[in-house]
Amino acid sequence: MRGTAAAPGIAVGPARVLEDLSAPVEERDIGPAGAAAEAERFQAALSRTREELIELQEATRRDLGEHEADIFSVQLMVLEDPLVVDRTVEAISTEHKNAEFLFCRHVKEVSDRLEGLADAFFADRAVDLLDVKRRVLRHLTGDRETALPGRPGILIGRELTPSEAVNLDPEVVLGIATELGGVTSHATIMARARGIPAVVGIRDLEKLAFSGDTVAVDGISGRVTVNPTRPMLEKLRHRRRAYARLQRQRARLAGQEACTRDGHRVVLAANMELPDELEFIRSRGAEGVGLFRTEFFFMRHQRMPTEDEQYEVYRGIVEGLPGFDTVIRVMDVGGDKFASYLGLPRERNPYLGMRGIRYLLAHPDTFRTQLRALLRAAVHGPVKILFPMLSSVDEFMAARAHVKAAAAALRRRGEKFDPRPSLGVMIEVPSAVLLAEEFARRADFLSIGSNDLIQYLLAIDRDHDTLGHLFQPLHPAVLRAIAKVVEAGHAHERWVAICGEMAGDPRALPLLLGFGIDRFSVSPSMVPEIKQAVRSVSFEDCRRLAADALECHSPHEVRSLVEERLGSEYSSLLKLAENGANGNGAG
Ligand code: PEP
Ligand code: MG
């Protein structure tokens, strides 16, 4: 099956179908003698769930406010609901079946009824009910909250959500194949950061692969094979060895600078989603962290991390990469990134709603807690704070006022902190491109978030499974936008970075260099490849190429121009990267 190559590498193993794991729990007879103990086990799971919810509610009230904590009052009420709880207890004593099975049956009856009412209020209650069900089941079965596999294999599913992706363990999840998702989906980004080969956008995958099948995922060519024949397996093993060899060669560049043949130096940093990627980032020879997406770290928690917890994490990163800048983006939730305790609204167009800076400005306590932690961490090394999803200069001014307020609070407390950290603006909304000059005048640096910029500029959902071909980094409008942002930044002597997946696309790289991008931040798995690409081109050639590309009328024309202009050495590099992590990205 063909899909989109989403994270490079090749993996073969038994299929672990995501949906299988969340399938109805098994039905067991416990006999009349076991009923009392089973009822006790059920009550104990309810008590533990209750304690967990109360703890979450208190933390949410403290960090976010009363309104946001309300969701847990509703969930606590579900735990008292006689239609679910009393009936389960009664059924245990009359039917002598296991608690999980009876509990799920009663939850389903009630949720079916709620969903049938076609009213948003009741639909929300059904969601709360299912959330409570998951929590209770976790306490009954000891399972993890997500339905990720416990044994090594290839994860197969319709979709992997970002909150599931934060728990990916490369020792267990050897490869990923899903029906939905694109190159810039957050779950894909996570897979790439963890070095897990992935192919997404495979039509009808779930009808073709079942638990127990052997599945091969080729994240370089974008192919997935179910039950490969012996010769096919041999071929894959050969490809895997060749890829490993190539990676070893590239790894030798780790200590070298990201410098073009004619001496133009850029900074090549890595994107980070979770603090435990630090070692991987270091081993790839990245020059620090160019984007820490802190929301993933928040999503891994069951509640809002406190200021001290955040400070320790940020400090660990800063101290773990001495001599380099650490660019930390404040929490960018919304869109496809949620955590139940954040109380995000359900929206018709989440990517056009309560997202990024909008959420933070609407939740000043959360925002300032994070800013205080960042200002304290900045004492230990150069921390640069980045604001996501800005669409107006007012938002930057408001964000900066919160930084000042956070600093004032720390001063009152007598804490050590950096009173004047660098503040950067992510350019990921078309209005921010048009206002780039205004932002450059006020901020210390700009960072282009090409994933969202392309999504909003070309009006194409970055996660779209069937229209992925319209997500085109080489679209002339995208290139012109980037050139304009760099020009605006440089006019005010600000450095301009790019941290979306386009930065890790070797086909786009000569253009980005040519436009004058100063810093690149890419998935750690792409650092060696991009370093090799930078080192094999001449800046002067890239400048000419970029200028000519700005005159092109179509992505196709740009693509042909890039391929025609670059020498055979670079073309062979492109060939190796062809269908690689950003294979379809180059459009
Ligand atoms: C981007 O939009 O390009 C970006 C870097 O942010 P994210 O992918 O987290 O939305
Ligand atoms: Mg973004």
XYZ file of C-alpha atoms and ligand atoms in Angstrom:
598
model
C 0.000 0.000 0.000
C 1.184 3.480 -0.771
C 0.877 6.370 1.619
C 2.835 9.452 2.542
C 6.350 8.910 3.838
C 6.135 10.671 7.172
C 9.169 9.668 9.244
C 12.256 8.070 7.715
C 13.453 4.531 8.429
C 12.297 0.982 7.827
C 10.636 -1.296 10.369
C 9.163 -4.780 10.218
C 7.131 -6.421 12.955
C 3.786 -7.788 14.069
C 0.806 -5.472 13.593
C -0.610 -3.961 16.765
C -3.933 -2.503 15.787
C -4.775 0.546 17.870
C -8.510 0.004 17.778
C -8.152 -3.600 18.892
C -6.683 -2.411 22.121
C -9.572 -0.188 22.955
C -12.101 -2.819 21.848
C -14.770 -3.943 24.348
C -13.272 -5.518 27.433
C -13.579 -9.258 27.723
C -16.482 -10.893 29.533
C -15.545 -13.260 32.380
C -17.618 -15.396 34.746
C -16.581 -14.847 38.333
C -19.124 -17.160 39.984
C -21.345 -16.319 42.990
C -18.431 -16.769 45.399
C -16.385 -14.102 43.649
C -19.137 -11.458 43.547
C -18.349 -9.700 46.830
C -14.641 -9.369 46.035
C -15.456 -8.162 42.514
C -17.825 -5.496 43.862
C -15.078 -4.389 46.235
C -12.577 -4.210 43.391
C -15.050 -2.046 41.447
C -15.607 0.280 44.433
C -11.851 0.611 44.909
C -11.439 1.636 41.253
C -14.235 4.195 41.692
C -12.546 5.608 44.794
C -9.225 5.926 43.051
C -10.891 7.631 40.102
C -12.655 9.999 42.500
C -9.366 10.918 44.201
C -7.724 11.476 40.838
C -10.563 13.725 39.650
C -10.543 15.768 42.854
C -6.819 16.283 42.530
C -7.212 17.344 38.900
C -10.068 19.641 39.820
C -8.047 21.364 42.535
C -5.007 21.796 40.319
C -7.175 23.160 37.507
C -8.972 25.557 39.813
C -5.645 26.801 41.130
C -3.978 27.150 37.723
C -6.823 27.943 35.362
C -9.852 29.061 37.329
C -13.246 28.001 38.553
C -14.905 27.724 35.180
C -12.268 25.371 33.770
C -12.464 23.197 36.893
C -16.199 22.673 36.336
C -15.606 19.855 33.867
C -14.391 17.723 36.758
C -17.512 18.443 38.833
C -19.488 16.946 35.966
C -17.205 13.932 35.843
C -17.431 13.471 39.612
C -21.219 13.439 39.252
C -20.925 10.697 36.642
C -19.169 8.604 39.289
C -22.305 8.859 41.443
C -24.743 8.154 38.637
C -26.991 5.270 39.777
C -27.741 4.313 36.172
C -24.106 3.461 35.743
C -22.673 2.711 39.176
C -25.539 1.138 41.164
C -26.614 -0.970 38.231
C -23.073 -2.287 37.794
C -22.830 -3.220 41.486
C -26.246 -4.903 41.301
C -25.360 -6.779 38.116
C -22.124 -8.092 39.659
C -24.161 -9.751 42.406
C -26.873 -11.130 40.121
C -25.006 -11.992 36.901
C -21.614 -12.887 38.454
C -19.589 -11.307 35.660
C -16.452 -9.176 35.839
C -16.789 -5.495 36.760
C -15.137 -4.087 33.584
C -17.607 -5.872 31.348
C -20.729 -4.859 33.291
C -19.531 -1.296 33.828
C -18.841 -0.837 30.097
C -22.244 -2.242 29.246
C -24.042 0.269 31.459
C -21.888 3.171 30.299
C -22.703 2.277 26.710
C -26.450 2.163 27.389
C -26.396 5.623 28.933
C -24.043 7.163 26.354
C -26.095 5.755 23.461
C -29.142 7.413 24.956
C -27.330 10.749 25.412
C -25.917 10.715 21.906
C -29.365 9.950 20.511
C -30.682 13.236 21.939
C -28.937 15.312 19.217
C -28.248 18.181 21.556
C -24.793 19.655 22.071
C -25.216 19.681 25.861
C -25.980 15.970 26.013
C -23.303 15.154 23.446
C -20.794 16.798 25.800
C -22.124 14.718 28.694
C -21.558 11.577 26.602
C -17.938 12.647 26.129
C -17.543 13.142 29.909
C -19.058 9.738 30.491
C -16.570 8.101 28.143
C -13.716 9.968 29.757
C -14.781 8.683 33.170
C -15.136 5.195 31.722
C -11.523 5.281 30.530
C -10.313 6.417 33.924
C -12.241 3.739 35.817
C -11.110 1.040 33.405
C -7.532 2.115 33.826
C -7.848 1.596 37.564
C -9.583 -1.749 37.059
C -7.187 -3.179 34.526
C -4.015 -1.266 35.377
C -3.704 -0.236 31.720
C -2.156 3.018 30.598
C -4.548 5.806 29.742
C -3.985 5.515 26.023
C -4.510 2.371 24.052
C -0.948 2.153 22.796
C 0.441 -1.360 22.491
C 2.316 -2.899 25.377
C 4.341 -5.285 23.227
C 6.761 -4.391 20.420
C 5.238 -4.115 16.980
C 3.962 -1.866 14.231
C 1.210 0.464 15.335
C -1.705 0.351 12.915
C -4.687 2.641 13.270
C -7.045 5.018 11.644
C -5.456 7.971 13.387
C -2.908 8.708 16.053
C -3.804 11.750 18.145
C -1.131 14.098 19.518
C -2.063 13.127 23.084
C -1.476 9.462 22.210
C 1.698 10.342 20.349
C 3.299 11.930 23.417
C 3.400 8.461 24.961
C 5.118 6.735 22.045
C 7.931 4.512 23.230
C 10.397 3.673 20.418
C 11.236 0.404 22.199
C 7.639 -0.729 21.814
C 6.340 1.153 18.790
C 8.750 0.062 16.062
C 6.860 1.680 13.217
C 3.590 3.491 12.536
C 1.056 3.220 9.725
C -2.200 5.182 9.808
C -5.076 6.034 7.496
C -5.219 9.699 8.455
C -2.544 12.316 8.956
C -0.042 14.260 6.903
C 3.630 15.197 7.014
C 2.984 18.126 9.363
C 0.424 16.469 11.670
C 1.607 16.678 15.246
C 1.552 12.902 15.753
C 3.800 12.570 12.693
C 6.126 15.242 14.036
C 6.356 13.265 17.285
C 7.144 10.020 15.447
C 9.938 11.732 13.563
C 11.307 13.254 16.752
C 11.427 9.816 18.332
C 13.062 8.233 15.278
C 10.106 5.929 14.606
C 9.538 5.159 10.884
C 6.028 6.178 9.832
C 3.753 6.162 6.800
C 0.433 8.027 6.944
C -2.548 8.564 4.668
C -2.965 4.895 3.702
C -6.425 4.311 2.411
C -8.344 1.305 3.782
C -5.404 0.250 5.915
C -7.647 -1.039 8.658
C -9.442 -3.327 6.258
C -6.160 -4.825 5.108
C -3.979 -5.202 8.196
C -4.971 -7.090 11.321
C -3.304 -7.871 14.613
C -0.925 -10.758 14.107
C -0.064 -9.889 10.493
C 3.541 -9.070 9.762
C 3.780 -5.508 8.552
C 6.678 -3.661 6.944
C 6.732 0.140 7.127
C 9.066 1.932 4.752
C 9.100 5.547 5.880
C 11.471 6.493 3.059
C 9.435 5.330 0.072
C 6.050 5.668 1.816
C 5.146 2.006 1.315
C 3.509 -0.389 3.744
C 3.466 -4.127 3.041
C 1.245 -6.593 4.857
C 2.680 -10.092 5.157
C 5.624 -9.482 2.834
C 7.004 -12.484 0.949
C 10.493 -13.764 1.684
C 12.105 -11.969 -1.313
C 10.331 -8.745 -0.321
C 11.652 -9.047 3.208
C 15.148 -9.609 1.892
C 14.866 -6.452 -0.225
C 13.635 -4.452 2.772
C 16.494 -5.709 4.911
C 18.879 -4.600 2.203
C 17.285 -1.133 2.102
C 17.405 -0.927 5.868
C 21.116 -1.697 5.896
C 21.743 0.919 3.174
C 19.794 3.514 5.130
C 21.697 2.716 8.337
C 24.972 3.076 6.446
C 23.894 6.462 5.142
C 22.899 7.569 8.636
C 26.296 6.538 9.969
C 28.008 8.587 7.251
C 25.891 11.604 8.056
C 26.484 11.178 11.777
C 30.166 11.902 11.126
C 29.139 15.475 10.306
C 27.786 15.971 13.845
C 30.764 18.022 14.981
C 30.963 20.128 11.807
C 29.447 23.530 11.199
C 26.381 24.185 9.056
C 28.342 26.224 6.545
C 27.949 26.420 2.758
C 30.840 25.654 0.396
C 31.528 29.372 0.049
C 31.560 30.046 3.771
C 28.033 31.232 4.584
C 27.266 30.076 8.128
C 23.776 29.359 9.438
C 22.608 27.943 12.770
C 21.139 24.453 12.582
C 19.146 23.687 15.723
C 16.594 20.992 16.537
C 12.926 21.015 17.389
C 11.975 19.392 20.673
C 8.602 18.072 21.756
C 9.509 16.367 25.020
C 12.405 16.981 27.386
C 13.568 13.366 27.128
C 14.592 13.999 23.498
C 17.599 15.935 24.763
C 20.097 13.103 24.320
C 18.868 12.340 20.788
C 19.160 16.034 19.890
C 22.676 16.220 21.268
C 23.744 13.068 19.461
C 22.595 14.459 16.109
C 24.902 17.448 16.376
C 22.192 20.104 16.629
C 23.170 23.585 17.738
C 20.721 23.788 20.574
C 16.936 23.774 20.566
C 15.360 26.085 18.004
C 11.795 25.319 19.057
C 10.625 23.558 22.191
C 6.918 22.879 21.701
C 6.064 23.007 25.404
C 2.437 21.980 24.908
C 3.506 18.359 24.365
C 5.127 18.337 27.761
C 1.883 19.771 29.221
C -0.155 17.139 27.386
C 1.835 14.359 28.981
C 0.687 15.507 32.403
C -2.628 14.683 34.007
C -2.771 18.211 35.386
C -1.132 21.556 34.792
C 2.558 21.342 35.761
C 3.391 23.848 38.525
C 5.825 26.747 38.083
C 8.561 24.830 39.907
C 8.003 21.677 37.841
C 8.206 23.725 34.654
C 11.278 25.605 35.857
C 13.124 22.334 36.525
C 12.325 21.050 33.039
C 13.344 24.262 31.236
C 16.476 24.550 33.326
C 17.383 20.919 32.526
C 17.239 21.671 28.805
C 19.205 24.901 29.044
C 21.906 23.260 31.133
C 21.851 20.122 28.977
C 22.867 22.080 25.872
C 25.467 24.541 27.129
C 26.782 27.151 24.751
C 23.628 27.187 22.645
C 20.428 29.200 22.638
C 17.259 27.461 23.781
C 14.144 28.764 22.057
C 11.129 27.872 24.151
C 7.694 28.435 22.728
C 4.954 29.148 25.236
C 2.165 26.612 25.244
C 0.476 26.376 21.827
C -2.698 24.438 22.530
C -5.833 24.274 20.423
C -6.074 23.034 16.849
C -5.367 19.334 17.302
C -3.599 19.678 20.645
C -5.668 19.206 23.782
C -5.320 18.174 27.377
C -8.531 17.433 29.254
C -7.587 19.703 32.173
C -7.219 22.783 29.943
C -10.948 23.081 29.446
C -10.661 23.961 25.760
C -13.973 24.619 24.074
C -15.305 22.282 21.397
C -15.174 24.305 18.214
C -16.372 23.920 14.671
C -13.002 25.062 13.265
C -10.442 24.456 16.003
C -7.549 25.642 13.817
C -9.350 28.976 13.462
C -10.372 29.258 17.068
C -8.999 29.197 20.576
C -5.395 28.434 19.760
C -1.882 29.526 20.709
C -1.589 33.071 21.998
C -5.376 33.466 22.027
C -5.695 30.759 24.661
C -2.851 32.196 26.727
C -4.205 35.744 26.697
C -7.581 34.382 27.781
C -5.916 32.414 30.632
C -3.471 34.879 32.155
C -2.704 32.766 35.240
C -1.541 29.850 33.116
C 0.412 32.187 30.859
C 2.176 33.980 33.695
C 2.997 30.744 35.505
C 4.819 29.561 32.409
C 6.523 32.921 31.888
C 7.771 32.989 35.488
C 9.245 29.518 35.051
C 10.917 30.630 31.812
C 12.372 33.828 33.270
C 13.831 31.823 36.157
C 15.297 29.206 33.803
C 16.881 31.982 31.710
C 19.291 32.625 34.584
C 21.003 29.339 33.675
C 21.575 30.044 29.984
C 20.215 31.972 27.003
C 16.479 31.263 26.860
C 14.520 32.871 24.064
C 10.749 33.029 24.460
C 8.605 32.478 21.393
C 4.925 33.409 21.010
C 2.771 31.242 18.691
C -0.105 32.060 16.340
C 0.032 35.840 16.500
C -2.230 37.575 14.042
C -1.919 41.152 15.279
C 0.680 43.431 16.818
C -1.656 44.038 19.762
C -1.260 40.405 20.712
C 2.485 40.842 20.870
C 2.130 43.936 23.031
C -0.241 42.086 25.363
C 2.120 39.106 25.564
C 5.037 41.386 26.335
C 3.015 43.044 29.101
C 2.526 39.603 30.655
C 6.290 39.047 30.559
C 6.740 42.321 32.426
C 4.103 41.326 34.977
C 5.733 37.929 35.458
C 9.085 39.643 36.031
C 7.529 42.025 38.564
C 6.033 39.086 40.470
C 9.432 37.359 40.615
C 11.078 40.550 41.788
C 8.543 40.834 44.609
C 9.288 37.248 45.566
C 13.013 37.933 45.579
C 13.726 35.226 42.996
C 16.645 35.240 40.584
C 15.453 35.767 37.003
C 16.431 37.256 33.663
C 14.636 40.630 33.467
C 15.073 41.042 29.707
C 14.878 37.763 27.810
C 14.715 37.772 23.999
C 11.134 37.670 22.761
C 10.276 36.219 19.375
C 7.201 36.094 17.182
C 6.143 33.066 15.198
C 5.113 34.012 11.708
C 2.447 31.463 10.853
C -0.637 33.468 9.908
C -0.901 35.491 6.667
C -1.655 38.694 8.594
C 1.651 38.252 10.442
C 3.476 38.120 7.106
C 1.899 41.387 6.069
C 2.821 42.872 9.450
C 6.289 41.317 9.590
C 7.945 44.722 9.580
C 5.875 45.843 12.584
C 6.734 42.680 14.461
C 10.428 42.972 13.573
C 10.492 46.504 14.947
C 9.171 45.341 18.326
C 10.423 41.774 18.800
C 13.971 40.422 19.108
C 13.603 37.743 16.444
C 11.121 36.142 14.067
C 10.556 32.433 13.513
C 8.566 31.187 10.533
C 6.195 28.347 11.406
C 5.830 27.021 7.891
C 3.431 24.220 8.853
C 0.739 26.652 9.857
C 1.807 29.357 7.446
C 1.218 26.991 4.520
C -2.028 25.772 6.047
C -3.430 29.278 6.450
C -1.911 30.791 3.314
C -3.070 28.055 0.952
C -6.245 27.248 2.919
C -5.295 23.600 3.180
C -5.726 21.642 6.417
C -2.254 20.458 7.426
C -3.709 17.134 8.569
C -5.777 16.494 5.461
C -5.551 12.865 4.392
C -6.792 13.115 0.816
C -5.825 16.675 -0.192
C -2.255 16.404 1.094
C -0.940 17.190 -2.393
C -2.261 20.756 -1.986
C 0.036 21.338 0.975
C 2.859 22.805 -1.088
C 5.947 24.330 0.530
C 7.268 25.268 -2.913
C 4.117 27.205 -3.832
C 5.195 30.648 -5.118
C 2.919 32.359 -2.559
C 4.691 30.530 0.271
C 8.111 31.443 -1.095
C 7.186 35.083 -1.570
C 5.810 35.213 1.986
C 9.051 33.787 3.389
C 11.205 36.182 1.373
C 9.132 39.098 2.648
C 9.492 38.037 6.283
C 13.283 37.657 5.993
C 13.549 41.039 4.353
C 11.465 42.658 7.109
C 13.517 40.972 9.841
C 16.844 41.957 8.331
C 15.694 45.538 7.742
C 15.473 45.789 11.538
C 18.608 43.728 12.166
C 16.689 40.821 13.607
C 17.568 37.234 12.904
C 14.951 35.177 11.146
C 14.477 31.470 11.751
C 12.295 28.799 10.217
C 11.091 25.972 12.431
C 8.300 24.243 10.480
C 8.866 20.928 8.699
C 9.842 22.799 5.521
C 13.135 23.646 7.242
C 13.976 19.937 7.152
C 13.124 19.531 3.475
C 16.346 19.268 1.428
C 14.507 20.377 -1.697
C 13.405 23.623 -0.055
C 16.714 24.201 1.721
C 18.657 25.984 -1.097
C 15.745 28.403 -1.492
C 15.555 29.116 2.235
C 19.294 29.689 2.356
C 19.008 31.946 -0.672
C 16.271 34.037 0.940
C 18.678 34.635 3.816
C 17.165 32.563 6.629
C 19.649 32.770 9.515
C 18.581 29.847 11.643
C 17.001 26.522 10.872
C 15.278 24.362 13.438
C 14.419 20.879 12.220
C 13.337 17.509 13.561
C 16.389 15.970 15.268
C 16.201 13.038 12.878
C 16.749 15.463 9.954
C 19.693 17.414 11.409
C 22.476 15.335 9.770
C 20.766 15.338 6.376
C 20.177 19.081 6.406
C 23.730 19.722 7.571
C 24.984 17.643 4.672
C 22.740 19.628 2.318
C 23.960 23.007 3.621
C 27.568 21.937 3.298
C 27.144 20.807 -0.280
C 25.751 24.028 -1.812
C 27.132 27.478 -2.542
C 25.353 30.456 -0.994
C 25.823 32.533 -4.122
C 24.103 29.843 -6.225
C 21.302 29.650 -3.676
C 20.752 33.416 -3.801
C 20.415 33.372 -7.566
C 18.175 30.342 -7.418
C 15.946 31.958 -4.769
C 15.631 35.164 -6.780
C 14.602 33.226 -9.878
C 12.176 31.060 -7.900
C 10.331 34.206 -6.824
C 9.446 34.731 -10.485
C 7.961 31.240 -10.885
C 4.234 30.724 -11.246
C 3.741 27.194 -9.933
C 5.209 24.759 -7.415
C 6.042 22.494 -10.316
C 8.080 25.227 -11.993
C 9.973 25.881 -8.740
C 10.664 22.214 -8.267
C 12.042 21.840 -11.790
C 14.167 24.950 -11.338
C 15.699 23.618 -8.100
C 16.477 20.267 -9.667
C 17.887 21.775 -12.842
C 20.165 24.273 -11.069
C 21.725 22.133 -8.421
C 24.664 19.993 -9.361
C 24.696 16.232 -9.585
C 26.071 15.943 -6.055
C 23.057 17.691 -4.620
C 20.688 15.824 -6.911
C 21.995 12.536 -5.608
C 21.403 13.858 -2.092
C 17.865 14.742 -3.118
C 17.454 11.269 -4.480
C 18.351 9.814 -1.136
C 15.924 12.157 0.498
C 13.317 11.542 -2.172
C 10.135 10.406 -0.505
C 11.955 10.984 2.763
C 10.515 12.746 5.752
C 9.256 15.571 3.646
C 8.932 13.740 0.383
C 5.522 14.976 -0.573
C 6.200 18.266 1.132
C 8.115 19.604 -1.802
C 4.893 19.283 -3.767
C 4.576 25.499 12.504
O 3.378 25.785 12.451
O 5.303 25.432 11.497
C 5.203 25.194 13.796
C 6.503 25.071 13.909
O 4.384 24.985 14.857
P 3.483 23.665 15.034
O 3.904 22.655 14.004
O 3.710 23.177 16.414
O 2.100 24.167 14.821
Mg 2.314 26.219 14.278
